[in-house]
Each structure stands twice: as C-alpha cells, then as structure tokens.
XYZ file of C-alpha atoms in Angstrom:
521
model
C -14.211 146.952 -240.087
C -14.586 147.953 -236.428
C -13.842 144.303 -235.635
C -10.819 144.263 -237.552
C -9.482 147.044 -236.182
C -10.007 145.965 -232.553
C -8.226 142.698 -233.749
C -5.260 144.799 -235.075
C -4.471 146.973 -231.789
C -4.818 143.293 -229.704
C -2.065 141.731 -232.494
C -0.272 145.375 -231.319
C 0.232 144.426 -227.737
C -0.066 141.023 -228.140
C 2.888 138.285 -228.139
C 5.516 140.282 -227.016
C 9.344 139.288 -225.155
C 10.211 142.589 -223.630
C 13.928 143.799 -223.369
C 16.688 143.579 -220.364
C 16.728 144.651 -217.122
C 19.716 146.960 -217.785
C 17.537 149.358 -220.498
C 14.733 149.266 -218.472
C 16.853 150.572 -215.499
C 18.834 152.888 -217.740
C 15.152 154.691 -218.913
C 13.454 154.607 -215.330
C 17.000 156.223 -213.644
C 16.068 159.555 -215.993
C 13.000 160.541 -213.381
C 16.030 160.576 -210.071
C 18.363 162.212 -212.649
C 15.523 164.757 -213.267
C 14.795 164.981 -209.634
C 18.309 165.825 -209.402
C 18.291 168.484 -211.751
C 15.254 169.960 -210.404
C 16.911 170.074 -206.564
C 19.714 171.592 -208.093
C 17.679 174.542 -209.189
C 15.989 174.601 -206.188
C 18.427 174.745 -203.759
C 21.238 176.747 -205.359
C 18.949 179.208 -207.086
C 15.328 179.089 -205.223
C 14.005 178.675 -208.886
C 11.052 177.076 -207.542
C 9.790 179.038 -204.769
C 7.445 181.412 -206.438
C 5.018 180.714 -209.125
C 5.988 181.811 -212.238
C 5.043 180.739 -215.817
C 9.312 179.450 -215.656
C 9.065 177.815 -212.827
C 5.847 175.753 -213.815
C 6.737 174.619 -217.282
C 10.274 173.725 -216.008
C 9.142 172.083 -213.020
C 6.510 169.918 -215.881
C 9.112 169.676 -218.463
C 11.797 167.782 -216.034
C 8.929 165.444 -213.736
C 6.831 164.538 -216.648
C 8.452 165.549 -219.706
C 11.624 163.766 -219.281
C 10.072 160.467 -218.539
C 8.088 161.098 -221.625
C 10.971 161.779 -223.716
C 12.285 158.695 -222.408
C 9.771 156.075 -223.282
C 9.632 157.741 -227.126
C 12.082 160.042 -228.550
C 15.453 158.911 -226.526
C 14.140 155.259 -225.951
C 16.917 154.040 -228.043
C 19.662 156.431 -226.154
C 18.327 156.589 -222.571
C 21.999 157.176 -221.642
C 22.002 160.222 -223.847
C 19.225 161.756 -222.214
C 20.413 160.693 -218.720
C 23.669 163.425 -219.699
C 21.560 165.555 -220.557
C 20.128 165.861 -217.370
C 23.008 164.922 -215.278
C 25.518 167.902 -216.625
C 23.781 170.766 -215.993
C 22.907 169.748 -212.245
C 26.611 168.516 -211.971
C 27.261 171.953 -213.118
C 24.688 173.610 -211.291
C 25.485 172.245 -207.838
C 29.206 173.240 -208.267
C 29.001 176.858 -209.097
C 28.007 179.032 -206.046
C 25.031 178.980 -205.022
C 22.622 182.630 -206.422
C 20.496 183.124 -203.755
C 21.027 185.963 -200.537
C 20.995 183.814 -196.965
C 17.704 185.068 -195.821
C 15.929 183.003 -198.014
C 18.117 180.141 -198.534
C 15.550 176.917 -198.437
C 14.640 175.338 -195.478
C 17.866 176.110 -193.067
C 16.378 177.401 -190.053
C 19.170 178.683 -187.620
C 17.634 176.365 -184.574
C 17.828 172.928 -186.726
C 20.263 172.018 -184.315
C 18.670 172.989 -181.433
C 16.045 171.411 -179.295
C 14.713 167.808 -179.425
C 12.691 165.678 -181.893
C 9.917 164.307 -179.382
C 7.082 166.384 -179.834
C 7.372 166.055 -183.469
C 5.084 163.391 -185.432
C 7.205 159.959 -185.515
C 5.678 159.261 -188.996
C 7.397 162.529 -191.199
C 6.374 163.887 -194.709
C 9.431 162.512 -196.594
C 10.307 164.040 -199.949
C 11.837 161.024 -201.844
C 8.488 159.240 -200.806
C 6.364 161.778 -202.374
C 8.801 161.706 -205.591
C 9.178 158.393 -206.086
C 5.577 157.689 -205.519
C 4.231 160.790 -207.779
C 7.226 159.657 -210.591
C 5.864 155.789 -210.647
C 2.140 157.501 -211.487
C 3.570 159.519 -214.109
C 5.406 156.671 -215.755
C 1.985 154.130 -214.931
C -0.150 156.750 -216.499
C 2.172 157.610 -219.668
C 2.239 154.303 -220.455
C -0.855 153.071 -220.753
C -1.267 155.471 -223.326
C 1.952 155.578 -225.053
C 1.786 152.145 -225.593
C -0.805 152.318 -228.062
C 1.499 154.469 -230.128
C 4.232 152.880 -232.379
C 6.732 155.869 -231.106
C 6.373 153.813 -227.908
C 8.848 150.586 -228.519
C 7.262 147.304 -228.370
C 10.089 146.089 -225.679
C 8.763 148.193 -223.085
C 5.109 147.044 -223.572
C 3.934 144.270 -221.406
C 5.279 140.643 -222.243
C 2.816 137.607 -223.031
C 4.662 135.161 -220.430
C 8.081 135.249 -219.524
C 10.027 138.185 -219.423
C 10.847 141.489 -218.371
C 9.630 145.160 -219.743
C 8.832 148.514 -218.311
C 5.144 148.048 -218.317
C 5.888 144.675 -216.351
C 7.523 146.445 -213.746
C 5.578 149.344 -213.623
C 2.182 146.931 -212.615
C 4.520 145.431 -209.593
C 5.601 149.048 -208.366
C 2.115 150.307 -208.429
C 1.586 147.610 -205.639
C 4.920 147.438 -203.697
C 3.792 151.266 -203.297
C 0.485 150.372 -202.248
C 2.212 148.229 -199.572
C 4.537 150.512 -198.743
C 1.928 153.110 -197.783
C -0.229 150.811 -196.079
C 2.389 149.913 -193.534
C 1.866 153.364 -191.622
C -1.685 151.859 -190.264
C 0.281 148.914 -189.219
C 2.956 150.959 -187.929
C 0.896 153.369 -186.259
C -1.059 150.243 -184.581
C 2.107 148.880 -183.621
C 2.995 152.468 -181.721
C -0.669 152.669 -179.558
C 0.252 149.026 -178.586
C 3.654 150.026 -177.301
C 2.656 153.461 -175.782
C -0.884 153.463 -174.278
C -2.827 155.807 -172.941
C -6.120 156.788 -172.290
C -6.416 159.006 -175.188
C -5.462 156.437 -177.691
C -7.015 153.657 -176.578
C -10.439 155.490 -177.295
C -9.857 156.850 -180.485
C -8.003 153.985 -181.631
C -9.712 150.757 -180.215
C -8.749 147.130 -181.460
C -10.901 145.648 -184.216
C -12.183 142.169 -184.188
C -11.080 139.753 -186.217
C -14.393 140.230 -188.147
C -14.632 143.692 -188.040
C -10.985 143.606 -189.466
C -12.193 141.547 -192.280
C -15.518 143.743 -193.096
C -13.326 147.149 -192.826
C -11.070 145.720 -195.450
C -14.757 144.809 -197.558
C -15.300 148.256 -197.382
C -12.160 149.950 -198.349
C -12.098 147.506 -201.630
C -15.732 148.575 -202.543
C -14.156 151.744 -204.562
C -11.654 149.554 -206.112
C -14.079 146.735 -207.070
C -16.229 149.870 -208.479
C -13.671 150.666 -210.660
C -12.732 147.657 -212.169
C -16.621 146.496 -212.537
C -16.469 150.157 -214.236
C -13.707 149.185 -216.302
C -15.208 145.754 -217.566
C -18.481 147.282 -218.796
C -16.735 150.124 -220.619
C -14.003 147.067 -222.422
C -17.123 145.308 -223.145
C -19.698 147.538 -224.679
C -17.406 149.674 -226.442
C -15.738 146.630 -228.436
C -12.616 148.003 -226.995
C -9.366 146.205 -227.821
C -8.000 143.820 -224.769
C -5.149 141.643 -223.760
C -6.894 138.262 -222.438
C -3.807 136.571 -221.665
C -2.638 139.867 -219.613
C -5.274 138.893 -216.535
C -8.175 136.919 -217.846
C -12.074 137.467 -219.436
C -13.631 139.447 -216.981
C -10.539 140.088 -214.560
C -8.841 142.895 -214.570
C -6.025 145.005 -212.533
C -8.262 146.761 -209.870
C -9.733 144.028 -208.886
C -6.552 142.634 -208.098
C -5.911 145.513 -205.973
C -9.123 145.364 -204.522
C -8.410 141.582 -203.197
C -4.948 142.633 -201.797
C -6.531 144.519 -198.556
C -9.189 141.559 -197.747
C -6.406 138.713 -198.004
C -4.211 141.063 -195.776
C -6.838 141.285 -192.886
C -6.751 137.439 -193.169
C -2.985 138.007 -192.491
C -3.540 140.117 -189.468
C -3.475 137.926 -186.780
C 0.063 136.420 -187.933
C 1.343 140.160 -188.740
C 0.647 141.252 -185.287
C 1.139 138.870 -183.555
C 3.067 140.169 -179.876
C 6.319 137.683 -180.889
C 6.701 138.740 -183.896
C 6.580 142.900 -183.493
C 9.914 143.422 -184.162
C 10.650 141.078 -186.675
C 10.427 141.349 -190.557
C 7.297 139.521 -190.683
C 5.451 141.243 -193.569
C 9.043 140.993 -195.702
C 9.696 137.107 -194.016
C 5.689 136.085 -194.918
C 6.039 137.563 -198.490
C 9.090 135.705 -199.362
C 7.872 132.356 -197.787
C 4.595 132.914 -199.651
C 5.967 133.456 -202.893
C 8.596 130.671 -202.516
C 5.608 128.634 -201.670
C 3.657 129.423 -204.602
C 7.181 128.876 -206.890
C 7.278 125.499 -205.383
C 3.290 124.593 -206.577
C 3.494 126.337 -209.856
C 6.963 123.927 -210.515
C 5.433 120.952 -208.701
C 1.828 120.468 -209.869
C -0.220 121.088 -213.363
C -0.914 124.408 -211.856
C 1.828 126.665 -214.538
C 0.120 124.426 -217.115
C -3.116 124.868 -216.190
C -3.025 129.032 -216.358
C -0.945 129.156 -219.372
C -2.911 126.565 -221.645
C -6.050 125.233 -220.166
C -8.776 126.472 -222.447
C -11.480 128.997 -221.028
C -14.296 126.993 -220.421
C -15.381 128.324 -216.772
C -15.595 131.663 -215.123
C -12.197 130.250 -213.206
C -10.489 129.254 -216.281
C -11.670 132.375 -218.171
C -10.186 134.445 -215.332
C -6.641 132.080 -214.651
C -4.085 134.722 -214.998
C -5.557 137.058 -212.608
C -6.192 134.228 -209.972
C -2.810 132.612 -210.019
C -1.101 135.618 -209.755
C -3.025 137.223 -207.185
C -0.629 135.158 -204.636
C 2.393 137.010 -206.143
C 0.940 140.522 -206.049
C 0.239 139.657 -202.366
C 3.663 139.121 -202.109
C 5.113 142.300 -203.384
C 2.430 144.262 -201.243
C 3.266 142.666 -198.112
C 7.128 143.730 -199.396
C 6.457 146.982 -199.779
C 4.610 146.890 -195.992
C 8.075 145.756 -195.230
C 10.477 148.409 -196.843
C 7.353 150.887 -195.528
C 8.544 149.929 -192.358
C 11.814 151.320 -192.538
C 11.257 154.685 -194.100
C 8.107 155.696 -192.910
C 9.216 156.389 -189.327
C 11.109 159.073 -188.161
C 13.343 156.459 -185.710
C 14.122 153.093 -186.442
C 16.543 150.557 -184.407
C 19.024 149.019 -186.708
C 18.738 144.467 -186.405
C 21.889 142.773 -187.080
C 22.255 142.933 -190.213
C 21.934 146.443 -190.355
C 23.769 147.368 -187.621
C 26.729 145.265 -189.652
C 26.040 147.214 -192.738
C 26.562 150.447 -190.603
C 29.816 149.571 -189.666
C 31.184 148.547 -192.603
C 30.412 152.464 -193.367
C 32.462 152.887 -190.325
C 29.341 154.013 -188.252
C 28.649 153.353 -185.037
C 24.834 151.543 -185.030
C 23.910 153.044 -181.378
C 24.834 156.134 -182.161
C 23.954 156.204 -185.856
C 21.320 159.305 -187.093
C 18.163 158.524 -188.849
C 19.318 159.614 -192.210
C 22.130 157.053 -191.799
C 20.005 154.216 -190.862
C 17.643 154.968 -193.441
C 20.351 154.941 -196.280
C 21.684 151.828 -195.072
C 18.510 150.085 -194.862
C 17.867 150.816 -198.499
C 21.179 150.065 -199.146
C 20.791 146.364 -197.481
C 17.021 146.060 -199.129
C 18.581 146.571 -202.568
C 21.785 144.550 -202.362
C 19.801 141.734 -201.275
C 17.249 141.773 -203.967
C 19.649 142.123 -206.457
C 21.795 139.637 -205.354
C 18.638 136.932 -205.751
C 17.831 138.445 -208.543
C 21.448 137.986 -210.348
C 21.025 134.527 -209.342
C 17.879 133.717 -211.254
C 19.253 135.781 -214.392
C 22.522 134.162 -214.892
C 22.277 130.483 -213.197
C 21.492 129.222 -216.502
C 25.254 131.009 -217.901
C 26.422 129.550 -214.896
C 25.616 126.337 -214.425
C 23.742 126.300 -211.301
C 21.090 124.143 -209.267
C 18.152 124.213 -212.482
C 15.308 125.166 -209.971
C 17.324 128.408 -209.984
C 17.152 128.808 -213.900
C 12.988 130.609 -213.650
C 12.673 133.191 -216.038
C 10.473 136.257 -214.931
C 6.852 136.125 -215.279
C 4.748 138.901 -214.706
C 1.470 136.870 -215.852
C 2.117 134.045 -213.249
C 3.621 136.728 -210.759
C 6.427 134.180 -210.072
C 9.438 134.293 -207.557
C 11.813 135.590 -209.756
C 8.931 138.247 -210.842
C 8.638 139.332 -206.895
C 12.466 139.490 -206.031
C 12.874 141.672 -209.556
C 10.311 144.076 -208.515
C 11.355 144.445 -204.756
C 14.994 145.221 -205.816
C 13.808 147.560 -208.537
C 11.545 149.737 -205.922
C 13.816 149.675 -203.203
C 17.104 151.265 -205.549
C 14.243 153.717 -207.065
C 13.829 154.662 -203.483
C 17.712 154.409 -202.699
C 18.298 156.703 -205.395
C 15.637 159.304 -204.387
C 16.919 158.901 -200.336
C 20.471 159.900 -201.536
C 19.739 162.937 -204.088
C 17.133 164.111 -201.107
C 19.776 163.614 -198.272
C 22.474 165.336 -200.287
C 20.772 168.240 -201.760
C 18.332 169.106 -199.364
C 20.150 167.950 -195.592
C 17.802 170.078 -193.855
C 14.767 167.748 -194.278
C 17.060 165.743 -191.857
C 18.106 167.977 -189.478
C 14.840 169.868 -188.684
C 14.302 170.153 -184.686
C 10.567 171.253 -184.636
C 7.940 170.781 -186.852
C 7.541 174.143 -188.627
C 11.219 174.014 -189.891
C 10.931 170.646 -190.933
C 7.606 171.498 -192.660
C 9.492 174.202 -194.673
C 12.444 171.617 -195.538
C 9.648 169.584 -196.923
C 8.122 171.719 -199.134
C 11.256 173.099 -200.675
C 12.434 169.265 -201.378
C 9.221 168.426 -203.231
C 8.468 169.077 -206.423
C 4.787 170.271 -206.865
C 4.447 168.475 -210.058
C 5.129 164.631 -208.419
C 3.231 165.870 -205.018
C -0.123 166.655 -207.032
C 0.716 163.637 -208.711
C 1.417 161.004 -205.696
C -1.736 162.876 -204.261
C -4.015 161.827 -206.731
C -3.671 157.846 -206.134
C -6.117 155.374 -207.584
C -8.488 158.398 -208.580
C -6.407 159.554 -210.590
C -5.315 156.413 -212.061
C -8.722 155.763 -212.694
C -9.427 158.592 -214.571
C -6.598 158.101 -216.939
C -7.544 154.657 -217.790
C -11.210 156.610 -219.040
C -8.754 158.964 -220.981
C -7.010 156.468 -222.206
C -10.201 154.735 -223.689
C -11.401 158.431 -225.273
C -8.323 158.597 -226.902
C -8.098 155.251 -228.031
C -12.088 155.563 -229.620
C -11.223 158.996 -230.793
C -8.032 158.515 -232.389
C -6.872 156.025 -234.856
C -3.648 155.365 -232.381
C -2.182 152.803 -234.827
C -2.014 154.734 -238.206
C -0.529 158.246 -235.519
C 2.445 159.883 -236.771
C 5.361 160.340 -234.136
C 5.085 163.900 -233.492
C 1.754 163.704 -233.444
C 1.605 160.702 -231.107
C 4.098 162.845 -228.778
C 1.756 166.045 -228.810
C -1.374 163.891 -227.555
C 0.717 162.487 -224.755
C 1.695 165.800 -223.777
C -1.769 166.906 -223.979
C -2.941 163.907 -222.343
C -0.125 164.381 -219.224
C -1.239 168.077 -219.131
C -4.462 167.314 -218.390
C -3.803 164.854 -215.877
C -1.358 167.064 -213.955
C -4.342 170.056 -214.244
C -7.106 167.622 -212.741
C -4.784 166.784 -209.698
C -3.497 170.288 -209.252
C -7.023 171.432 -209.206
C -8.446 168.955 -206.504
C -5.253 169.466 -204.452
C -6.169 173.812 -204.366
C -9.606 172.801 -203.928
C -9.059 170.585 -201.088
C -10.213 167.325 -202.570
C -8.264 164.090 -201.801
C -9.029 162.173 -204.954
C-alpha cells in the first residue's frame, strides 16, 4: 500500500509540459503589484510604522498571501487578481496623502544637503530585499503546494523541455545566489582600487589554494543539507522525481558545487584587464553557449536523457549536465549584482546610449537613473534572445535557433529565460521603489538613508530574504512532515489552502523569531 502510494504522488509530478511564459509572468507580476499596494499604504498613510495586529496580518496577507492566492485560487485569472491589487494602490496613491509632515516616511529635511562619501558604497536596497524575500516565499509555497491538486499541474516542474513556475523558480534561487555573491567580488575589486594600510590587513589576498579550500568550506553546510536531504528521501520511502536531478543528486548539492567551480574561475574573474568589463555576465554566456554547442554536437543530450542508470554517473546525469548551466545563471546574477549592489556605478557604452535615448546626460546622470537603465538594458536584452529562441521556429529562422527550454539539461535557451525573468522582477521592484519611496535615493548621510530603508521594506519579505538557505532548508523538512502526515493527494481545496497558510505562517514565525533574537539563519 505504502508503495503504491509513493508510486501515485511520483505519477503526480511526473511527465509534465508546463504552460507559457506569458501566465507564468502574469502570476509572478502579483508579488510587485502587492509590493505596490503595500508602499502605497505605507507612504500615503504610515500604515506600517507601528505594530499593530492590522498592520501585521495586512502586511502577511499582501507578501505571502497574494502569491498564495495566486498559485491556487486565481491561478486560472492571475489578471483578475493583479486588479485587484492594482486599483486600490492606483487609488490609494492618488488621493492625498493621511499622514501630518512630522512623520511623513523617510524625508529628512537635509537629503539634499551634504555629500555621499562617508556613506557605505554597498547600500541596503529595498527592491533587493523584496525581490529576494518574494522569490523565497514563492520557492517555499511551492514545494508544498505542488503536492496539492488546487496547485495546477502547469506550474509544477516539467520532465524535459519546457517552461513552468517551478522551472523558473529553481533558476532564480541561483541567479540570486549570484547576485549576492558579487558584493565579495565587488568589495575585493574596491581594496584593489583604494589601498591602504587598514585594508590590506584585514583584507589580505588569498592564494589560489586557499581560494579553493575557503570555497570547500562554505559548501560544507550546503553539502550537509543535501546529504541530509538524501537520507530522509531514502529511509522514509518518500516519493521522488529521478528524472528532476538524478539517484542520489539533489538541488543543494548543486548549490554547494557552484562556489568551488567559481574559485576555479577566480583567476579569469579578476584578472587586472578585465576589472571593468562584464566578465562574470561575458564568461556565463560563452559558457553556456559552449555547453549548447556540446549538448547539440555530441551524444551528450542523448546520453542524460536516455542512457540507462547503470553507474553512480549515469544514476546522477541530470544533476551533472546541468551543473554547467546553473553555473551560468550564477555567474549572471554576479553580473546584474554588479550593477545594483553599489551605490555608484559608471555607465559603458551601451548604457550611456540607453541614457540618452531617455534624454539623459550619462556624465551627469544620478544613481537611481543609471540603475533603472541598467535593468532596463539587462532585460531588453534577455528578452530579445529569448523571443528569438521562442518564435524562430514560427519564423523560419537559422534551426540551431529553434531549442526549446530545458530546465533538466539547464540549456541556453533555459539560462537567457531565467536571466531576463530576474532582471524585469528586479526592474519592476527598482521602479515601484524609486517612485514610491524617492527618498531611499536621495538620502545624504547614513541615518536618513537608514530610515528611507526601513520604511521601503516590508518586514514580512526582510525576515524572509533574511532567512536564506536555513530557512529553505527547514521548509523542505516541513514539507516532508506534511507530506508523511497528510494524505496530500486525496486533500480537499480549502483544506489544501488552510495547510499552506499554516505552513507559510510558520515559516514567516521561525524567521521573525531568529531575526528578534539576533540569529542569522
């Protein structure tokens, strides 16, 4: 019987084509629409400034229970939803503003005064901590929901080729990972330009070795987890997806590789010629291209997609080929990390062309500007590559363009999809924070912009985005309780809804309570 069963929830998520692009962008466009509504609130009406029993459940109810909503009840009518949300801060945003000038958020009379240069050149940005803490809510949801039928089998993960939300969520997990890494790289970069005596003590270069050993040692938690993961799958006859990454393999310890293959990477990356180039973004492409051109060119595509599992290699295929790819989209979020996580950045050509086709003058232009426009570039050229693998078939064009997405292989067209998804979540984010909240961009000193920062971010997606892998961690061992616990497959829809709000409840309550305590999970 228990065999059975475990068969049954693998034949659940098993075999599946996903949906389009557009739906998945339609449902993952409600969590800036809800950041958007929640702004609203807080900037016209200070609704969030004081804890109240309001302010909490609203602040839960538009960060975590709109995406749920999304995924389940409105996953047919995203667009619905999306009104929902967009009205009211339409509305909101229009009408004069409730609150008395004194305590107005975050608009310090002496923004304008005074210089930036004692202030940190890596800032706390908002949409950062929004987009990051609204990709763990969606990650987390998910791997739950999708256990549930109220959770439609389109946005579950696909067996080869194609496109879903869960397939996109696994790349955005680690083009964030790479975007966050690139402030140690970026930080590097800065003690190399600006030495002194004080730095170059406390931050000394690293051998080539010791590079390689420090990167050991920050995948050891990683590696624990997933070697935590496989013995739970394993012993508790809990239902997997083989073809999703192999036997034995699993996600973390594809996250767990991604630092060690990067300190291989180092002495390209900084390299003294190629500081102020787009080397993480140009090495990512030309690796992925390269591993599109041995997947199309050898028995390699074959090999992971039917050779039969007689080795620990071919028992483990999926996660091994596409380990290449997900090094690809990490070393393209290091990229895009590069041009939000400073406070200054000079525009290159291309930018500085994009900045005056706004009319803007690319010497003088502010930070916010060159931000905005760097997303803006980012996005328009992922989509554009993108549109070109998704309709050269319609149109005729060169075959090697006609490669559907493949998450499992982690393909070309898999990378470009995911890099121009991320960098329009983060375009989105960029323009709701820059439009709502200005003063996060004006701040002259570092207590007013500290204050801008804290009234742009919702404490909901910051307990969230502080939680990381921990976190992440500890809902996969929820997940499994639930899924032992609960017979997920036989769950009504309202009652599949009330143990994913349960479920998101007590995930938000274990992050709140580390972040009071002090505890960086």
């Amino acid at each position: 019987m228990a065999n059975s069963y475990k068969a049954m929830k693998e034949d659940f998520v098993s075999n599946l084509s996903g949906g389009n692009i557009s739906e998945i962008n339609l449902v993952t466009a409600v969590a800036p629409a809800a950041y958007l509504l929640w702004s609203s609130l807080q900037a016209q009406h200070s609704f969030f400034q004081t804890h109240t029993p309001a302010s909490v459940f609203v602040d839960f109810l538009l960060n975590i229970g709109a995406l749920l909503l999304a995924v389940t009840v409105y996953s047919l009518m995203p667009s619905l939803l999306l009104s929902l949300l967009l009205a009211p801060a339409t509305l909101i945003l229009a009408l004069p503003p409730s609150i008395v000038p004194p305590t107005r958020p975050a608009v310090p009379r002496k923004l304008d005064s005074g210089g930036t240069k004692d202030m940190t050149p890596f800032p706390r940005r908002p949409f950062l901590t929004v987009y990051r803490g609204g990709m763990m809510v969606i990650t987390c949801l998910s791997i739950l929901a999708v256990d549930f039928h109220i959770f439609p089998r389109r946005f579950a993960k696909v067996e080869t080729w194609g496109t879903s939300l869960m397939d996109v969520g696994v790349g955005s997990f680690v083009f964030s990972a790479g975007l966050v890494a690139s402030k140690a790289h970026l930080k590097a970069r800065l003690h190399a330009e600006q030495p002194d005596s004080h730095n170059s003590q406390s931050h000394p270069e690293l051998s080539f070795l010791a590079r390689v050993f420090q990167s050991l040692r920050h995948s050891l938690p990683l590696l624990a987890l997933g070697i935590i993961r496989l013995i739970s799958v394993k012993n508790l006859a809990y239902a997997e997806h083989v073809s999703e990454y192999g036997v034995h393999w699993n996600f973390f310890f594809t996250l767990a590789f991604l630092p060690l293959f990067l300190s291989l990477l180092h002495p390209i990356l900084s390299h003294p010629r190629l500081t102020h180039l787009p080397v993480h973004g140009s090495l990512g492409l030309m690796l992925s291209l390269t591993i599109e051109l041995v997947l199309n060119t050898t028995s390699l595509k074959q090999w992971a997609l039917t050779a039969p599992r007689t080795s620990l290699l071919s028992a483990n295929k999926e996660g091994l080929v596409s380990l290449p790819g997900y090094l690809a989209i990490f070393l393209l979020g290091m990229e895009t990390g590069s041009l939000v996580l400073p406070r200054f950045t000079h525009p290159t050509p291309p930018l500085s062309q994009t900045l005056k086709l706004f009319r803007l003058n690319p010497a003088s232009a502010s930070p916010r500007n060159v931000l905005l426009a760097s997303l803006s570039l980012s996005c328009a050229f992922f989509s554009a590559a993108l549109a070109l693998f998704l309709y050269a078939p319609s149109l005729h064009l060169n075959p090697w363009l006609s490669i559907p997405v493949s998450r499992r292989l982690a393909n070309l067209p898999y990378v470009v999809w995911i890099s121009a998804f991320n960098t329009g979540q983060l375009l989105l984010f960029a323009l709701v924070e820059s439009f709502v909240f200005p003063a996060v961009f004006k701040a002259r000193d570092t207590e007013a912009e500290e204050a801008a920062v804290r009234v742009a971010t919702p404490e909901v997606l910051g307990d969230f985005n502080g939680g990381g892998l921990v976190l992440f961690g500890i809902a996969n061992l929820m997940t499994g309780g639930v899924n032992l616990g609960v017979d997920t497959l036989e769950t009504g829809n309202v009652e599949a809804v009330g143990v994913l709000l349960v479920y998101m409840a007590s995930l938000r309550g274990i992050a709140a309570g580390a972040r009071r305590l002090g505890l960086r999970l």
